[in-house]
PDB file of C-alpha atoms in Angstrom:
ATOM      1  CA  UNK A  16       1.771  -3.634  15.690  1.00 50.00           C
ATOM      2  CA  UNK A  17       0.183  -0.861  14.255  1.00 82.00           C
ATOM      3  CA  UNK A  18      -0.706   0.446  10.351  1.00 91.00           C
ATOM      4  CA  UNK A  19       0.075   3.559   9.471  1.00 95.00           C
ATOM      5  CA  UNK A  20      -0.425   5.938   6.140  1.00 96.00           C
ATOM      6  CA  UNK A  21       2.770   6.377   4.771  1.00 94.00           C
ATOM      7  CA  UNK A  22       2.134   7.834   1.019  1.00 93.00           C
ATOM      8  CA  UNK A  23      -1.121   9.886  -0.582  1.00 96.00           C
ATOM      9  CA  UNK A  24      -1.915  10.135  -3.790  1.00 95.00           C
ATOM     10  CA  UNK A  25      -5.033  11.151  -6.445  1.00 96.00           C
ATOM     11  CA  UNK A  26      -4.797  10.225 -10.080  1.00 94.00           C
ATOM     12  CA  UNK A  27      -7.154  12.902 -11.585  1.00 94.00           C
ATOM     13  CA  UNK A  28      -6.225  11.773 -15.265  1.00 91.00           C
ATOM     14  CA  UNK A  29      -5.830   8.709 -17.039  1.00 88.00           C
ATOM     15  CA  UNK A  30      -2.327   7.350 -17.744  1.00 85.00           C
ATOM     16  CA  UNK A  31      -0.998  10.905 -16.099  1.00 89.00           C
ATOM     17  CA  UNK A  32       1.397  10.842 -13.047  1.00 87.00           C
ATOM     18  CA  UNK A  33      -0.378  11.063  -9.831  1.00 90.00           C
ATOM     19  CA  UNK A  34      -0.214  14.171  -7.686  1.00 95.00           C
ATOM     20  CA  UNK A  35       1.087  13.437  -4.058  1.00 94.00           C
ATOM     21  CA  UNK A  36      -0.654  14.640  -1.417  1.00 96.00           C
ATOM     22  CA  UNK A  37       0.449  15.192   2.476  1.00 97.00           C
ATOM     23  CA  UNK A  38      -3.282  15.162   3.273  1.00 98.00           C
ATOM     24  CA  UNK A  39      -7.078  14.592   1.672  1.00 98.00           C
ATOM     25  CA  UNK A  40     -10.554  14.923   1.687  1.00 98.00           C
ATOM     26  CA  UNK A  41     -12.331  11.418   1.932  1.00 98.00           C
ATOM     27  CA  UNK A  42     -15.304  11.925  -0.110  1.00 97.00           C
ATOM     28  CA  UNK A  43     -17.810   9.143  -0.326  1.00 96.00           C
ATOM     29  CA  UNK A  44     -16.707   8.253  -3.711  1.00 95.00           C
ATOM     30  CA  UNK A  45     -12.677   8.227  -3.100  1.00 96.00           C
ATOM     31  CA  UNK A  46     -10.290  11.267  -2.106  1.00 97.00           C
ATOM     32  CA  UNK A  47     -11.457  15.022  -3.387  1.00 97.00           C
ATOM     33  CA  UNK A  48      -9.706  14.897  -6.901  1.00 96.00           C
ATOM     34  CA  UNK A  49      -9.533  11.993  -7.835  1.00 95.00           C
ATOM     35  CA  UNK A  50     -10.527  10.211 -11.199  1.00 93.00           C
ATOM     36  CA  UNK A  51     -13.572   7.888 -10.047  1.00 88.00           C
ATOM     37  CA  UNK A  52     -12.554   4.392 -10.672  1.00 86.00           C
ATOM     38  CA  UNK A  53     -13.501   0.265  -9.785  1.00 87.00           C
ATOM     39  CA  UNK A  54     -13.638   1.279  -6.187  1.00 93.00           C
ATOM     40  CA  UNK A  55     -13.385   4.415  -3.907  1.00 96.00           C
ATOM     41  CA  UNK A  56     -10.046   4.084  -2.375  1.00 96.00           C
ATOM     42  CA  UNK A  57      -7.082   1.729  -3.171  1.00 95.00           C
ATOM     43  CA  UNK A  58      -5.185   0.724  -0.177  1.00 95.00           C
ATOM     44  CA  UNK A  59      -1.400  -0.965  -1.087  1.00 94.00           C
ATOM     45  CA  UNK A  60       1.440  -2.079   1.409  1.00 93.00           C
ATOM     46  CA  UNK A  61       4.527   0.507   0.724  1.00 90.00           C
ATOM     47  CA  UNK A  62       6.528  -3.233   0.217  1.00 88.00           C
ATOM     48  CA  UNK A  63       4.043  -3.721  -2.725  1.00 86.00           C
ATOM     49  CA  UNK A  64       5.316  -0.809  -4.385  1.00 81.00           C
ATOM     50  CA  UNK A  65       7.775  -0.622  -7.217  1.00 76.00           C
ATOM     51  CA  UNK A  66       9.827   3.061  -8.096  1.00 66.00           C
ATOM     52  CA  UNK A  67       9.717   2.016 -11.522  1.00 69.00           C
ATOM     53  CA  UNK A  68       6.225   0.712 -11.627  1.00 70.00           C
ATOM     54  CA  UNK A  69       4.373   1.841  -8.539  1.00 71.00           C
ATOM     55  CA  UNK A  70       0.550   0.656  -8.130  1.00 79.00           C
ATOM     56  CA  UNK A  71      -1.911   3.562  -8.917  1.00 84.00           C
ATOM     57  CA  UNK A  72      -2.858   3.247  -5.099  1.00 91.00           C
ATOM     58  CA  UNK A  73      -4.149   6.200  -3.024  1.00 94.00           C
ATOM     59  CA  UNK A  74      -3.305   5.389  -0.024  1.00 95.00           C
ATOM     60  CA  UNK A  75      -0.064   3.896   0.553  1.00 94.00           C
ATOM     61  CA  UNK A  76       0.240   2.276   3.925  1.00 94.00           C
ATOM     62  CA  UNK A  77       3.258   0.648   6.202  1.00 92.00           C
ATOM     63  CA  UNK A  78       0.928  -2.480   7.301  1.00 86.00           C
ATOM     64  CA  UNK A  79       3.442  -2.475  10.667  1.00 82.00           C
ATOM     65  CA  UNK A  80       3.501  -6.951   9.958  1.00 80.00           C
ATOM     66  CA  UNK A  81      -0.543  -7.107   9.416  1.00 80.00           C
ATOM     67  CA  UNK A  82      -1.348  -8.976   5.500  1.00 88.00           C
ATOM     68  CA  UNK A  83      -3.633  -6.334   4.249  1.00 90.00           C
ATOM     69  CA  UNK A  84      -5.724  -9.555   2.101  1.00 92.00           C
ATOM     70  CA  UNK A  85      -6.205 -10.150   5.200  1.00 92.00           C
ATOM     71  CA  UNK A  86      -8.575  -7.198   6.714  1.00 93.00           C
ATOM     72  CA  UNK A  87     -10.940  -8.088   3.213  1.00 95.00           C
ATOM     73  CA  UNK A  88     -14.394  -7.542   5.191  1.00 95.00           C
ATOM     74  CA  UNK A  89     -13.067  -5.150   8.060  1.00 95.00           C
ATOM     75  CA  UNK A  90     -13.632  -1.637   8.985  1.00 96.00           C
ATOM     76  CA  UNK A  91     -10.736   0.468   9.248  1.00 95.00           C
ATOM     77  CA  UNK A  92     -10.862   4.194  11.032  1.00 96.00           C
ATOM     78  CA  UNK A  93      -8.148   6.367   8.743  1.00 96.00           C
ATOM     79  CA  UNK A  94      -8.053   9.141   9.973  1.00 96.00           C
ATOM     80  CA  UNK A  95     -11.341  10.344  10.344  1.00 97.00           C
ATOM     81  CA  UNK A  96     -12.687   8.502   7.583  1.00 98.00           C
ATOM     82  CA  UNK A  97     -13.924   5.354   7.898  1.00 98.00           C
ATOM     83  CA  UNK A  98     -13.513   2.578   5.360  1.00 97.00           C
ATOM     84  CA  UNK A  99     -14.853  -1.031   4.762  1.00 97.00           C
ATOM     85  CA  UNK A 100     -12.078  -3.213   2.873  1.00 96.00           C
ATOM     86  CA  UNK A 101     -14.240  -4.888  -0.235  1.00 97.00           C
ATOM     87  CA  UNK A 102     -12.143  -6.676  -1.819  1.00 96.00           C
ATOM     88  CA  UNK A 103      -8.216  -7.884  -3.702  1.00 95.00           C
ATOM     89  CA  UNK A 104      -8.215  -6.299  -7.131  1.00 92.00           C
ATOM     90  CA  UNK A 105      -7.148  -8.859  -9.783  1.00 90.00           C
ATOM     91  CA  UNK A 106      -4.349  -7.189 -11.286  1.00 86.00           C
ATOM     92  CA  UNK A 107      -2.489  -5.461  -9.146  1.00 86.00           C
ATOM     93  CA  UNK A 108      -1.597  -5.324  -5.313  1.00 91.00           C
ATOM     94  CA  UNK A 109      -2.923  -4.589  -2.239  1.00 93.00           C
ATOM     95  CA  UNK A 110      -7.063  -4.034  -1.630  1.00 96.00           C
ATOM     96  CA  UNK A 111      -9.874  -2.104  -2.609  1.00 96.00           C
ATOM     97  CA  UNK A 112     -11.953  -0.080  -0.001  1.00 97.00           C
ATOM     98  CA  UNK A 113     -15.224   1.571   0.327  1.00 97.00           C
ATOM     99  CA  UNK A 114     -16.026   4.688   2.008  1.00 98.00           C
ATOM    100  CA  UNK A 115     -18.971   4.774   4.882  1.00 97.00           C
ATOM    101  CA  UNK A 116     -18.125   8.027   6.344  1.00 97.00           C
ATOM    102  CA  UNK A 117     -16.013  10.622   5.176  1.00 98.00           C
ATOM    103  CA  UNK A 118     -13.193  12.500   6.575  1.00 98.00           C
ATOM    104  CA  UNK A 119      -9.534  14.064   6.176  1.00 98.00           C
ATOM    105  CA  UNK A 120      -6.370  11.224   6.337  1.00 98.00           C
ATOM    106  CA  UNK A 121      -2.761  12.518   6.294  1.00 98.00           C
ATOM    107  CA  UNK A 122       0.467  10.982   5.855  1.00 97.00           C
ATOM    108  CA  UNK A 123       1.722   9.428   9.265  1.00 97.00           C
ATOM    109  CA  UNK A 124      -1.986   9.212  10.346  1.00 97.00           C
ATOM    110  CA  UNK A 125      -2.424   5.658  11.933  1.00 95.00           C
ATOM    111  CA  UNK A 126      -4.975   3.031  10.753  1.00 94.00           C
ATOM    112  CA  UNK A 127      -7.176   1.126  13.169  1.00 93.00           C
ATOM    113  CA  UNK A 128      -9.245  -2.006  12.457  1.00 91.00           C
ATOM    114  CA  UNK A 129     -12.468  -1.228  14.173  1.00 89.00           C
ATOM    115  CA  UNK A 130     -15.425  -3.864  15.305  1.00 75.00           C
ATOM    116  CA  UNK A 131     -18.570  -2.569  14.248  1.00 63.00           C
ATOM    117  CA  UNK A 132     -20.318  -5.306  16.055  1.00 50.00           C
TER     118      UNK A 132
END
């Protein structure tokens, strides 16, 4: 089974809608226009999200059966950016992600665990 991006989105301002995006830049400190934030990029199930109270997420992803807690410590390849998963955020679904190398993602892109090892 496979992940794959299904929704983008950058929150430049505080408590303003978001701006939805087909594709981004993946900066090092979250997508090009976003409002900088706990972490760089916030990754959320599409079955975590709510029409009348969807998660501020950036990345919106159809996990294709994978628990996204579960990748907490893995490298995924999105796109061409690369991200390490960090961590759960407390209030709120889905994960938190760092960037390690930048790139472009766009919706329908696929996302690929990837063993640095």
């Amino acid at each position: 089974m496979s992940m794959r991006v299904a929704h983008l989105a950058i929150y430049p301002e505080k408590g303003q809608p978001g701006v939805d995006l087909s594709t981004a830049t993946v900066e090092a400190d979250g997508l090009t226009g976003d409002r900088r934030k706990k972490a760089a990029i916030h990754l959320v199930a599409i079955a975590d999200t709510d029409v009348d109270d969807p998660p501020r997420a950036n990345i919106v992803v159809d996990p294709g059966g994978h628990d996204l807690e579960s990748l907490v410590g893995s490298t995924l390849l999105v796109g061409s950016a690369r991200l390490v998963v960090t961590q759960r955020p407390n209030n709120c679904p889905g994960v938190y992600a760092d960037v390690t190398e930048p790139g472009h993602v766009s919706v329908g892109d696929d996302l690929e665990t990837v063993d640095d090892a």
